[in-house]
Coordinates of C-alpha atoms and ligand atoms in Angstrom, one line a residue:
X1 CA -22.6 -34.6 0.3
X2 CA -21.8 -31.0 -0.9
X3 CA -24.0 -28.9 -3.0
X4 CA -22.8 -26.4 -5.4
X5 CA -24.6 -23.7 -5.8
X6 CA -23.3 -21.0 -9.4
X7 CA -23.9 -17.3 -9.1
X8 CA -23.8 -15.8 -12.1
X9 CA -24.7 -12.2 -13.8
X10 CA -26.0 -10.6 -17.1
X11 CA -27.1 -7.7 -19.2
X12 CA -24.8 -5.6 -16.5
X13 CA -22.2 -5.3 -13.9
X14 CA -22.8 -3.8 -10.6
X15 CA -26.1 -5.9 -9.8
X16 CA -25.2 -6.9 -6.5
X17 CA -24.1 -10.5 -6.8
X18 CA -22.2 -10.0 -4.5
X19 CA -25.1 -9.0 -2.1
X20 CA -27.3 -12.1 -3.4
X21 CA -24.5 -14.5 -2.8
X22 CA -23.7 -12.9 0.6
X23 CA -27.8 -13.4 1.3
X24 CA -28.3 -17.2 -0.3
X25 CA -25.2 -17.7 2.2
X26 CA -27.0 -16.3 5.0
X27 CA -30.3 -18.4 4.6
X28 CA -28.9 -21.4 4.2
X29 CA -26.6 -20.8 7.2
X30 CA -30.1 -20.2 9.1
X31 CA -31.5 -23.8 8.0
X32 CA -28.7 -24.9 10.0
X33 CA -26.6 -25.9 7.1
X34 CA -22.6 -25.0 6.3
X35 CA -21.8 -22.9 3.7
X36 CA -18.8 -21.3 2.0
X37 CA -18.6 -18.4 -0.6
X38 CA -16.1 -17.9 -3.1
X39 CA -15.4 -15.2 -5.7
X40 CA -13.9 -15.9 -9.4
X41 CA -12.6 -12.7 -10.9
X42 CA -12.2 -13.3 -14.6
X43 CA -9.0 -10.3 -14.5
X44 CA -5.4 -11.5 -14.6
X45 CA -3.9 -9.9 -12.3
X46 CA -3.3 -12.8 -9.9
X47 CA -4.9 -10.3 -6.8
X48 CA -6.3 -7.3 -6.9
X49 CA -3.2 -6.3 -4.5
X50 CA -2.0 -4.5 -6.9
X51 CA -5.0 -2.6 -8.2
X52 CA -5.5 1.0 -7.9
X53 CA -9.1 1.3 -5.7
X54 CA -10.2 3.6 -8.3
X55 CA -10.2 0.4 -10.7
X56 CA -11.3 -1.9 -8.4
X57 CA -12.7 -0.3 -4.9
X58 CA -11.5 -1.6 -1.4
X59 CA -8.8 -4.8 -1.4
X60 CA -10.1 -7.1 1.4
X61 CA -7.8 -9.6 3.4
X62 CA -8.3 -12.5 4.6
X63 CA -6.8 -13.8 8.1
X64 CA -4.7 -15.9 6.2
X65 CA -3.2 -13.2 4.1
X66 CA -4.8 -13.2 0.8
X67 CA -5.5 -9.8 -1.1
X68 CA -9.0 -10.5 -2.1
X69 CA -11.8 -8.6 -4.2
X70 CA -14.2 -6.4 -1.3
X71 CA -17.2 -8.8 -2.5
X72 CA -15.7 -11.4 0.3
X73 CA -16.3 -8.0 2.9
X74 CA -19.6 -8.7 2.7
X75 CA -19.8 -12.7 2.3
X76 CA -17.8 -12.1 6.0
X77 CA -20.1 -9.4 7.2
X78 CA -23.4 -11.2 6.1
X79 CA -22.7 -15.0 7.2
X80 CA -19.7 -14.0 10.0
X81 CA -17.5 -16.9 7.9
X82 CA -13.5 -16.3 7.9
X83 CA -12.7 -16.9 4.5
X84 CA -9.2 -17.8 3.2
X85 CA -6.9 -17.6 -0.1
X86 CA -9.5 -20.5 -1.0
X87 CA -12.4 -18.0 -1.7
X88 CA -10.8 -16.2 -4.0
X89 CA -9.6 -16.9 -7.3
X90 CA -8.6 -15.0 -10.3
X91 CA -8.2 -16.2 -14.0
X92 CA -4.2 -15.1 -13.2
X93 CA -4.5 -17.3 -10.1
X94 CA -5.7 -20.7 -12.6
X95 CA -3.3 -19.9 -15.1
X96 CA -0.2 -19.4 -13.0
X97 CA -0.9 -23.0 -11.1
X98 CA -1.6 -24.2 -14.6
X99 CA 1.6 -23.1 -16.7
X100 CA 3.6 -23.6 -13.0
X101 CA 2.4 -27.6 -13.0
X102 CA 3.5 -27.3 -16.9
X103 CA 7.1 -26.2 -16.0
X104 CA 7.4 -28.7 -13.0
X105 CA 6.3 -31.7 -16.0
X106 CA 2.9 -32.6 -14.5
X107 CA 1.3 -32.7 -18.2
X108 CA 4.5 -33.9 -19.6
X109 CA 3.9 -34.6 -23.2
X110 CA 0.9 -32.8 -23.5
X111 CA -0.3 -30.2 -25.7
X112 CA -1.5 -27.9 -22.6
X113 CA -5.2 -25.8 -23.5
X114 CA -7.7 -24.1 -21.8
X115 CA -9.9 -27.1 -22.3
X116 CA -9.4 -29.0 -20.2
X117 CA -6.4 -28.0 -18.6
X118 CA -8.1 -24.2 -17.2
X119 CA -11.0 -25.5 -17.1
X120 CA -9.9 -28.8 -14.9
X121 CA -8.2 -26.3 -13.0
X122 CA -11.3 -23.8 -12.2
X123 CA -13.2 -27.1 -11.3
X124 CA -10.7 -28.5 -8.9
X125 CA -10.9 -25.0 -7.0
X126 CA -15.0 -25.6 -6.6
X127 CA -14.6 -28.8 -5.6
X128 CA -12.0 -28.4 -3.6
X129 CA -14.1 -27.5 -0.8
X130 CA -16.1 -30.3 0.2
X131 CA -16.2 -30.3 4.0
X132 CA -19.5 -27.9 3.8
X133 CA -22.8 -28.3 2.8
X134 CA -22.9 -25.5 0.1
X135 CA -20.4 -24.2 -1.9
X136 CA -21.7 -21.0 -3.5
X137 CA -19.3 -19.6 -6.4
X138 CA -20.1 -16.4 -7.6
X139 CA -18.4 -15.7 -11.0
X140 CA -17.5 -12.3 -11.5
X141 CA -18.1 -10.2 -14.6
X142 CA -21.1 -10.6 -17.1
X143 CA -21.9 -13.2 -19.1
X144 CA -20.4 -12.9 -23.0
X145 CA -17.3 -11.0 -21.4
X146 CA -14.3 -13.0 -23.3
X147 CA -12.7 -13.5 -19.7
X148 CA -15.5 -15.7 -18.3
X149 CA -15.7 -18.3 -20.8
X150 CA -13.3 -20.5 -19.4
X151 CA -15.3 -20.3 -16.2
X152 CA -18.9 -21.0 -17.9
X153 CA -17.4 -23.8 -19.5
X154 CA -16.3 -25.3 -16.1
X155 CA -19.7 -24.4 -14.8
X156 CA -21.3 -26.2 -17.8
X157 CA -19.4 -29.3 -17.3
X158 CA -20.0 -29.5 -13.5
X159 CA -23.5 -29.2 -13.8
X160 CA -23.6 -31.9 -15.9
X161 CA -21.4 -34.1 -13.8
X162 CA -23.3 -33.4 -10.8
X163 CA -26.8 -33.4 -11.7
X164 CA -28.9 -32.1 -9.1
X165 CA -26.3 -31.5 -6.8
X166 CA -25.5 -28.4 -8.9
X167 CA -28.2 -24.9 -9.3
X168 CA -27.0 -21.8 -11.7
X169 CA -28.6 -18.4 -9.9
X170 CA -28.4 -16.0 -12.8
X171 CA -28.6 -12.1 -11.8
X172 CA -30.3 -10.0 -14.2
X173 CA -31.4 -6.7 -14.7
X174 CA -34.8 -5.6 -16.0
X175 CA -34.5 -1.7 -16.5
X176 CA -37.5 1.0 -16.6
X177 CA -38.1 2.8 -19.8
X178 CA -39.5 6.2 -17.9
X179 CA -40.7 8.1 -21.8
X180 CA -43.0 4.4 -22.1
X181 CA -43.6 3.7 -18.7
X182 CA -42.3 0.0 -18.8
X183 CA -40.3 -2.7 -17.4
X184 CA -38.2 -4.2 -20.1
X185 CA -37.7 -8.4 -19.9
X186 CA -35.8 -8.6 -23.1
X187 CA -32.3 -7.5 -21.6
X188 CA -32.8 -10.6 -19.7
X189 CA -34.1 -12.7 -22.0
X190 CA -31.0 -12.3 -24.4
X191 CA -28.9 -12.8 -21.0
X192 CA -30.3 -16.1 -20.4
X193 CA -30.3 -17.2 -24.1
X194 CA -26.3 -16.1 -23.6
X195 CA -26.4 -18.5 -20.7
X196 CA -28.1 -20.9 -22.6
X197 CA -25.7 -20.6 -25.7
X198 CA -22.7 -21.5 -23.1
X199 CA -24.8 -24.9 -22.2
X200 CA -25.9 -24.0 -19.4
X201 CA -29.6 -24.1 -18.5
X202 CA -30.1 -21.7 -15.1
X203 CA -32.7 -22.9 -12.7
X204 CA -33.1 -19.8 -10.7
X205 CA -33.5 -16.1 -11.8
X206 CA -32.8 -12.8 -9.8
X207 CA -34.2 -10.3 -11.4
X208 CA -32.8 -6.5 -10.5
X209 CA -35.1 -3.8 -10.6
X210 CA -35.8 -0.5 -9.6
X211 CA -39.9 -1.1 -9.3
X212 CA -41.5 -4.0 -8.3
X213 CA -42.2 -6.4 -11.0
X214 CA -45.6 -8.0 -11.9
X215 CA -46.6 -11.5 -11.7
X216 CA -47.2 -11.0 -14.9
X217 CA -43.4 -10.1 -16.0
X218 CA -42.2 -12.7 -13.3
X219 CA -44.5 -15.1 -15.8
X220 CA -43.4 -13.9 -18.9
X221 CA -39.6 -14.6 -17.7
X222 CA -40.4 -17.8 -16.7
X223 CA -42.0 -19.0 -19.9
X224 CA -39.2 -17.0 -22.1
X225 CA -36.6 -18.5 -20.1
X226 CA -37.6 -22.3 -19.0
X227 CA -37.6 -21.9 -15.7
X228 CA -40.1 -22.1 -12.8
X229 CA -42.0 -18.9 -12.0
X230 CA -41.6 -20.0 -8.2
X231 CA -37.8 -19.6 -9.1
X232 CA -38.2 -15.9 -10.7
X233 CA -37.4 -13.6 -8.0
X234 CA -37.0 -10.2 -7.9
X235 CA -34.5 -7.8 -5.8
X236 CA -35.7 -4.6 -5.6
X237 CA -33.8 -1.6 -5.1
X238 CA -34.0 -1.6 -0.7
X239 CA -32.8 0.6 1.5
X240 CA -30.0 -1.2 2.9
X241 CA -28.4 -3.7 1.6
X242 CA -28.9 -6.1 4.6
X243 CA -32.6 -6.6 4.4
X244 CA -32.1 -8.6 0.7
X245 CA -31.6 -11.9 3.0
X246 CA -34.9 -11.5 4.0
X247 CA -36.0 -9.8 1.3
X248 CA -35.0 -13.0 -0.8
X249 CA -36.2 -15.0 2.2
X250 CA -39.6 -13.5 1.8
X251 CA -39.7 -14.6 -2.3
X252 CA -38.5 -18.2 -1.1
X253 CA -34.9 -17.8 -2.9
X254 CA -33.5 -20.1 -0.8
X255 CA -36.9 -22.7 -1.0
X256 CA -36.4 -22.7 -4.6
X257 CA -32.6 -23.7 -4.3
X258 CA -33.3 -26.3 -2.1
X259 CA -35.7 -27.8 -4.3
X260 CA -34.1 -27.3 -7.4
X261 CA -31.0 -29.8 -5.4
X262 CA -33.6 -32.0 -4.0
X263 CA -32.6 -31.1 -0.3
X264 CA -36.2 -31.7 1.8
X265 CA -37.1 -27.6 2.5
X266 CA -38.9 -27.6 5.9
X267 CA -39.7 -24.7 7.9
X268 CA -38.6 -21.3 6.8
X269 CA -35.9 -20.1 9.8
X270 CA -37.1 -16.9 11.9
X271 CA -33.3 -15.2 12.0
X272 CA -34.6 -13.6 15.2
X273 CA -31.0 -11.5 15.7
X274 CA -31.3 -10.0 11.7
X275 CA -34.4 -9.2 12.0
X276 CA -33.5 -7.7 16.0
X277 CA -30.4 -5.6 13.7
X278 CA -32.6 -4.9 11.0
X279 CA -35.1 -3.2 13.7
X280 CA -32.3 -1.6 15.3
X281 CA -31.5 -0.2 11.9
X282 CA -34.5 1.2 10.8
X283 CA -35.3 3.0 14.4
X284 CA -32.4 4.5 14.3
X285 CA -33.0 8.3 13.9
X286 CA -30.4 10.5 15.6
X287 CA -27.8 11.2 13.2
X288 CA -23.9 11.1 14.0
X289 CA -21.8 12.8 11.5
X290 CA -18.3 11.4 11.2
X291 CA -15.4 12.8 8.9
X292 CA -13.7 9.8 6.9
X293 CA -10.4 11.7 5.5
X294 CA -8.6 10.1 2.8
X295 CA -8.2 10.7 -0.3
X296 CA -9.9 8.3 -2.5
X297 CA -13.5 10.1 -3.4
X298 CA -15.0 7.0 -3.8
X299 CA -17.5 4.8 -2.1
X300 CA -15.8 1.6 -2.5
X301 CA -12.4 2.6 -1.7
X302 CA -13.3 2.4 1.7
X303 CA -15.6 -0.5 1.6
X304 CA -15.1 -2.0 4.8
X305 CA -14.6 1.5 6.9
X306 CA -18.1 2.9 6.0
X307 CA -19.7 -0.6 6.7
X308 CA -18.1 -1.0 9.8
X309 CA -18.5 2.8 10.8
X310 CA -22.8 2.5 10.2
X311 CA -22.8 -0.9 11.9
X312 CA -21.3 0.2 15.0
X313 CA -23.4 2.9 14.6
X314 CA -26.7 0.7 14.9
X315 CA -25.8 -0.6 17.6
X316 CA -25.2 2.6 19.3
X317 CA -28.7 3.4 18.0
X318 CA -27.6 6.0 16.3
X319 CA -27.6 6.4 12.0
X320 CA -24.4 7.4 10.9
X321 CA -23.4 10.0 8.3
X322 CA -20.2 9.2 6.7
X323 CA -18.7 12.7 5.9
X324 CA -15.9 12.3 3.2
X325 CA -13.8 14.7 3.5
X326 CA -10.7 14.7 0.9
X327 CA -7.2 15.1 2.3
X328 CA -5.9 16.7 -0.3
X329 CA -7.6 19.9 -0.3
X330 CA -7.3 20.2 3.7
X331 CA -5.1 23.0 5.0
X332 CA -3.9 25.0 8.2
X333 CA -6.3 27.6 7.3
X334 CA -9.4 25.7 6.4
X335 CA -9.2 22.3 8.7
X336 CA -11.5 24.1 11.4
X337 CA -14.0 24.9 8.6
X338 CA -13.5 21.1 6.9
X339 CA -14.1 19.6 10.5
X340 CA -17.1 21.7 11.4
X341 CA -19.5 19.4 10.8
X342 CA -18.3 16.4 12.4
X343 CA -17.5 15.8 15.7
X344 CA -15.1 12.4 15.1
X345 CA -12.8 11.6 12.4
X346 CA -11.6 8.2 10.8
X347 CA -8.1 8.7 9.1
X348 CA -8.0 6.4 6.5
X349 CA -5.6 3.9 5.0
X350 CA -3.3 4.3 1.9
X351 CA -0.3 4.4 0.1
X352 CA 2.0 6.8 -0.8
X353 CA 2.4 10.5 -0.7
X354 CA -0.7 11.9 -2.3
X355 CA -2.7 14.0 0.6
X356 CA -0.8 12.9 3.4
X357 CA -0.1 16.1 5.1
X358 CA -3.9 17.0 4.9
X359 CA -4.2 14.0 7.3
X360 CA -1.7 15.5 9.2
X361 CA -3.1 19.0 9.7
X362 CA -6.6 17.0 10.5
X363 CA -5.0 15.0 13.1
X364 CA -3.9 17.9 14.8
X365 CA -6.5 19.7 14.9
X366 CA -8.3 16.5 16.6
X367 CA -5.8 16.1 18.7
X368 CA -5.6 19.8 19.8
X369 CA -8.9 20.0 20.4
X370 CA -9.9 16.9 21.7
X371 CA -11.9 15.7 18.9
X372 CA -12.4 11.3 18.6
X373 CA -10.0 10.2 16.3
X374 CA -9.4 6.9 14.7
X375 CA -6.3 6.2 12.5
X376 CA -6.2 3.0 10.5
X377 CA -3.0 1.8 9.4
X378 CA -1.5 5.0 7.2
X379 CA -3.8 6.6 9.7
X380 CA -2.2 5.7 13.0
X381 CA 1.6 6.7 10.8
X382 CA 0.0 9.9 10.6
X383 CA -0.5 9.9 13.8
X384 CA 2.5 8.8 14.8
X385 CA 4.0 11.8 12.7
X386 CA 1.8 14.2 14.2
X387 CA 2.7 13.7 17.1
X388 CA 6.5 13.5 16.2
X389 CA 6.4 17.0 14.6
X390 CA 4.0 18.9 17.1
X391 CA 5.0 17.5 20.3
X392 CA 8.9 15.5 20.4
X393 CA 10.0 18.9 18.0
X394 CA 10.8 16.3 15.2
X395 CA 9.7 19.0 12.1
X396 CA 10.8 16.2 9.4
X397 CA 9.7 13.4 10.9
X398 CA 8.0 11.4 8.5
X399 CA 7.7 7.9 7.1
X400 CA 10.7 6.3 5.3
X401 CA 7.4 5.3 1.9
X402 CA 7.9 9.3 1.6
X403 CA 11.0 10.6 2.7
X404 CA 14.0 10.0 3.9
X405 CA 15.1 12.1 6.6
X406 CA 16.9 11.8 10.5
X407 CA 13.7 11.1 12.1
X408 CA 12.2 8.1 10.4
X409 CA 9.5 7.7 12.7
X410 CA 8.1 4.7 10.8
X411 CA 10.0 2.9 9.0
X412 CA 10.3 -0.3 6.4
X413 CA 10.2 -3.3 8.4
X414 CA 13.4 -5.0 8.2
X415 CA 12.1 -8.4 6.1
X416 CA 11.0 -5.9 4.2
X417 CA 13.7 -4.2 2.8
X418 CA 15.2 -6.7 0.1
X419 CA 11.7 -7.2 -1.4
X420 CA 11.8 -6.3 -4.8
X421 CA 8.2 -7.6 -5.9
X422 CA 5.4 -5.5 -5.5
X423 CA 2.5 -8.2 -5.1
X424 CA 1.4 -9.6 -1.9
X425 CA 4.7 -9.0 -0.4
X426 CA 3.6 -7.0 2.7
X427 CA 2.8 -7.9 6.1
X428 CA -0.8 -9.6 5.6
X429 CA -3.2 -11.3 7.2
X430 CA -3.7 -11.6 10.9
X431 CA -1.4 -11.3 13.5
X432 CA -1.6 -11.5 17.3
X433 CA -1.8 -8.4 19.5
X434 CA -1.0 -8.0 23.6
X435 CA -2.8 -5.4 24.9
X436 CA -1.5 -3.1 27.8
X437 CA -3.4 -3.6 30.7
X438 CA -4.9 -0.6 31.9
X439 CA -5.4 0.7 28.6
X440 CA -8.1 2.4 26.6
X441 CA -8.0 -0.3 24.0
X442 CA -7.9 -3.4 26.9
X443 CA -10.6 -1.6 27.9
X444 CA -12.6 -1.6 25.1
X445 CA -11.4 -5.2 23.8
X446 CA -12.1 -6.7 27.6
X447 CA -9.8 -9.0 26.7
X448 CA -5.7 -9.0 26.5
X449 CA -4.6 -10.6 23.3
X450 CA -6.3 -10.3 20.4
X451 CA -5.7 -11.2 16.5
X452 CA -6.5 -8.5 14.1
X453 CA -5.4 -8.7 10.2
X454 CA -2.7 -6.9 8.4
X455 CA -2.0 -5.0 5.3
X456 CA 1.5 -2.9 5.0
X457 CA 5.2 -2.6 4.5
X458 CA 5.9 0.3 7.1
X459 CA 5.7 0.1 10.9
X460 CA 6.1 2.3 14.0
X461 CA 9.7 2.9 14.3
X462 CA 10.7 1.5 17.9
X463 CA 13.8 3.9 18.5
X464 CA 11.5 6.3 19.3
X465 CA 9.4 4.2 21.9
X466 CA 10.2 5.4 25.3
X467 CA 10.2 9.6 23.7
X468 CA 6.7 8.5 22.5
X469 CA 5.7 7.3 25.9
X470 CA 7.5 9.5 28.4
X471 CA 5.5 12.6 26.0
X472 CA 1.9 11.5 26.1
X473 CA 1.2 9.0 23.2
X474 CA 1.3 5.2 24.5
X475 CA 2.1 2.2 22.8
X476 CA -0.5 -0.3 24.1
X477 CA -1.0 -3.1 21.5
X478 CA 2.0 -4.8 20.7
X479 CA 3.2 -8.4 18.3
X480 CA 4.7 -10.5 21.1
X481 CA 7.0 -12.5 18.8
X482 CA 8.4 -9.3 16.3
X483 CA 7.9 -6.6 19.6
X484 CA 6.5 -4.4 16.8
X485 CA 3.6 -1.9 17.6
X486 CA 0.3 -2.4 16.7
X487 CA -1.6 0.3 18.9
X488 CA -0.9 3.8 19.5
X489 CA -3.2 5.7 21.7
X490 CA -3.4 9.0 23.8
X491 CA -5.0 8.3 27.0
X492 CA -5.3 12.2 28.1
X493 CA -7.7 12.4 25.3
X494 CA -11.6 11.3 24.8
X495 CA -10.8 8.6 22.1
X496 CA -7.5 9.1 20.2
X497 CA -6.5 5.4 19.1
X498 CA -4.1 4.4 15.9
X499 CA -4.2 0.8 14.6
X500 CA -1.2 -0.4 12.2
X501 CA -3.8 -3.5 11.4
X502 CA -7.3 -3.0 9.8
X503 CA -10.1 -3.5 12.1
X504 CA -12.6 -2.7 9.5
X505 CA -12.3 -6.3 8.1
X506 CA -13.2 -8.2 11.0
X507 CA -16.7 -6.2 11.8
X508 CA -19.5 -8.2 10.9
X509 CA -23.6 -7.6 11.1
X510 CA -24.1 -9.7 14.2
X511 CA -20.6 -9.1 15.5
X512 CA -19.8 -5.5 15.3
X513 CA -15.7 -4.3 16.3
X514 CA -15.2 -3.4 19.7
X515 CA -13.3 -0.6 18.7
X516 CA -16.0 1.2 16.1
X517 CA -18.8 0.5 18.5
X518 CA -16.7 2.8 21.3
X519 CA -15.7 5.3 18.4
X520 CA -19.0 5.9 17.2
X521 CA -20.2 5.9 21.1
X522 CA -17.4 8.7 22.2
X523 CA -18.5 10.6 18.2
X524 CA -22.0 10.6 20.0
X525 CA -21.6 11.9 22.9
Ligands
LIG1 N1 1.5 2.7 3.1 C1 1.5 2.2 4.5 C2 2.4 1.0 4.6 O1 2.7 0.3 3.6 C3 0.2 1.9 5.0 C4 -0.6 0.9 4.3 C5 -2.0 0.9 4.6 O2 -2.6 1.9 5.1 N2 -2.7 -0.2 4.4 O3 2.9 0.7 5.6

């Protein structure tokens, strides 16, 4: 019998539902119970494929492909699930099934609206998934956007079909008025009366906040709102965002779910290898400094990268300091100066021209002086180019997305070339790898085929293979049905590795990548 458990957020964005969904996730996972996550992003766009990362930060993948909001980064880093096109749904997702169904006759003869067509729609995507134990929807957006009303209407209904098989968690904030030296409730009270409005009642409150709130306030929330003060907890601004599971544990979050569905709650769950991570974590004192070039000056452009870069770095008990350092203002004459400070560099993904050659010039330097490098996707092309133009003589190499010249290092794959639509058209999703034996990368893997996932329309250009090899630069990962390369490495070097897929979105909390646990190792050294 599956539970459903509605994540919902007011008086702001950027609360961290996300993070709180992520965590109830987590807990329940340690009661021994089954869980999924899925995020409904009231946008149209039917992915955020498309989207520009200033807009919308990192896009995630899934293994099976799907161009996803970077929320389901962490529900995969916190709870180690693989989610799929399932977990993520956008309002331009329901309304392209809907008006699709309409044009293929399904409603034939009827007047087709958003209730209950949508909102029959949104609900057969929650209940959809009914082989776990928990379903936990987190709706994007705020409550009284005009987007999510279709979604608190399906919410509404559900609850009331279900009964106590259904819980609304609703995210507040409750901000600090410094000139009167108080914590405000009434920002949440008008959120819940919002709530309320839409017919829905929530039976648990998470209430943001930079200082830690009263029993008093928790009280006065409780009676303002009609809910159980044992089901007002607070999230406190923390350190790291990976101690709010037991943060929320610690409050009994996940007790007050549990009873609120009238599942028995039993003994609370130890989590011995968090709380083993979260020591790690906080012993941690030497600090590793690593330059992330790209060209997006933005923390959640690169989402996944930084998580995975200070997870690996945990591990190697070490704290590390993510140096952004923006391609676009790199050059011949300042790169030793730009790269003084760090002694790796993580070339980062992206598309099109804007500060590409800065990732050039930074790659040569690494490469000239022997500095770890790691190029993701456009990172390993730039490598790829690099090495094209310093060492083979190639001066106008460069990738076919920027130029067209004689020495189309990488190039547009050939299924790619009579695509004409722009979304979710690329190579995506996971795809299997052969690694070489003998390698740095078998190495590192210990193991010779592995599945990493995908996200682009350009690959190494194989023409070029055997110059590549016979000059220094190997070609050790490749897809055994397509033959295209998927690892480029220089073994006379400490740690110089390009990967055309995305390692960044399989590294989890518990299960960091192979290949950012060596990085960070060889940055240390
Ligand atoms: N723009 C490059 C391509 O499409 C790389 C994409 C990426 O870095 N994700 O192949």
């Amino acid at each position: 019998m599956t539970r459903y458990i509605f994540v919902t957020g007011g008086v702001v964005s950027s609360l961290g539902k996300g993070i709180i969904s992520a965590s109830i996730g987590k807990l329940l996972q340690a009661r021994g119970y089954s869980i999924t996550i899925q995020k409904f992003d009231p946008y149209i766009n039917i992915d955020p494929g498309t989207l520009n990362p200033y807009e919308h930060g990192e896009c995630y993948v899934t293994v099976d492909g799907t161009e996803t909001d970077l929320d389901l980064g962490h529900y995969e880093r916190f709870t180690g699930i693989r989610t799929t096109q399932a977990n993520s749904v956008t309002t331009g997702k329901i309304y392209k099934a809907v008006i699709d169904k309409e044009r293929h006759g399904d409603y034939l003869g009827k007047t087709i609206q958003v209730v209950p067509h949508i909102t029959d729609e949104i609900k057969h995507r929650i209940m959809h998934n009914d082989e776990v134990d928990f379903v936990i929807s987190e709706i994007g957006g705020t409550i009284g956007d005009i987007e999510s009303a279709p979604f608190l209407e399906a919410i509404r209904q559900l609850k009331w079909e279900l009964g106590n098989r259904a819980v609304c968690v609703h995210l507040t904030f409750v901000p600090y008025l410094k000139a009167a030296d108080e914590l405000k409730t009434k920002p949440t009270q008008h959120s819940v009366k919002e709530l309320q409005s839409a017919g829905i009642q929530p039976d648990v409150l998470v209430l943001r906040t930079e200082k830690h709130l009263s029993d008093g306030i928790r009280q006065k929330v409780a009676a303002f709102c009609n809910v159980d003060l044992e089901c007002v907890v607070q999230s406190e601004d923390m350190p790291s965002i990976y101690e709010v599971p037991v943060s929320m544990q610690r409050q009994g979050l996940d007790a007050a779910i549990l009873r609120k569905l009238g599942v028995p709650v039993g003994e609370t769950p130890k989590m011995e290898s968090w709380h083993h991570f979260l020591e790690l974590q906080q012993s941690a004192e030497k600090v590793v400094r690593i330059g992330l070039v790209g060209k997006y000056d933005l923390q959640d452009a690169y989402k996944s990268i930084r998580e995975s870069l200070s997870l690996a770095g945990i591990y190697n008990h070490v704290k590390v300091k993510i140096e952004f350092i923006n391609s676009e203002n790199i050059t011949k004459e300042n790169v030793t100066e730009k790269l003084s400070e760090v002694t790796g560099i993580l070339v980062c993904p992206g598309f099109g021209q804007r500060g590409i050659e800065g990732k050039i010039i930074a790659l040569e330097y690494a490469r000239m002086h022997d500095m770890p490098a790691f190029g993701i996707c456009l990172g390993m092309q730039m490598m790829v180019i690099e090495f094209a133009r310093n060492v083979l003589g190639y001066k106008d190499a460069n990738s076919s997305e920027m130029a067209d010249t004689p020495h189309n290092v990488i190039d547009m794959m050939e299924d790619q070339k009579n695509i004409t639509n722009m979304g979710g058209t690329m190579r995506l999703g996971a795809y299997g790898c052969e690694l070489r034996k003998g390698s740095k990368v078998a190495e590192i893997y210990g193991e010779p085929k592995i599945s990493e996932r995908h996200r682009h329309r350009y690959e190494f250009n194989n023409n070029y293979k055997e110059e590549y090899e016979k000059n220094g630069m190997q070609c050790v990962g490749t897809n055994p049905e397509s033959g295209l390369v998927e690892i480029v490495e220089i073994p006379s070097l400490r740690w110089y590795i390009g990967t055309q897929f995305h390692p960044e979105y399989s590294s989890t909390v518990l299960h960091p990548h192979p290949l950012f646990v060596s990085f960070v190792k060889e940055c240390n050294k």
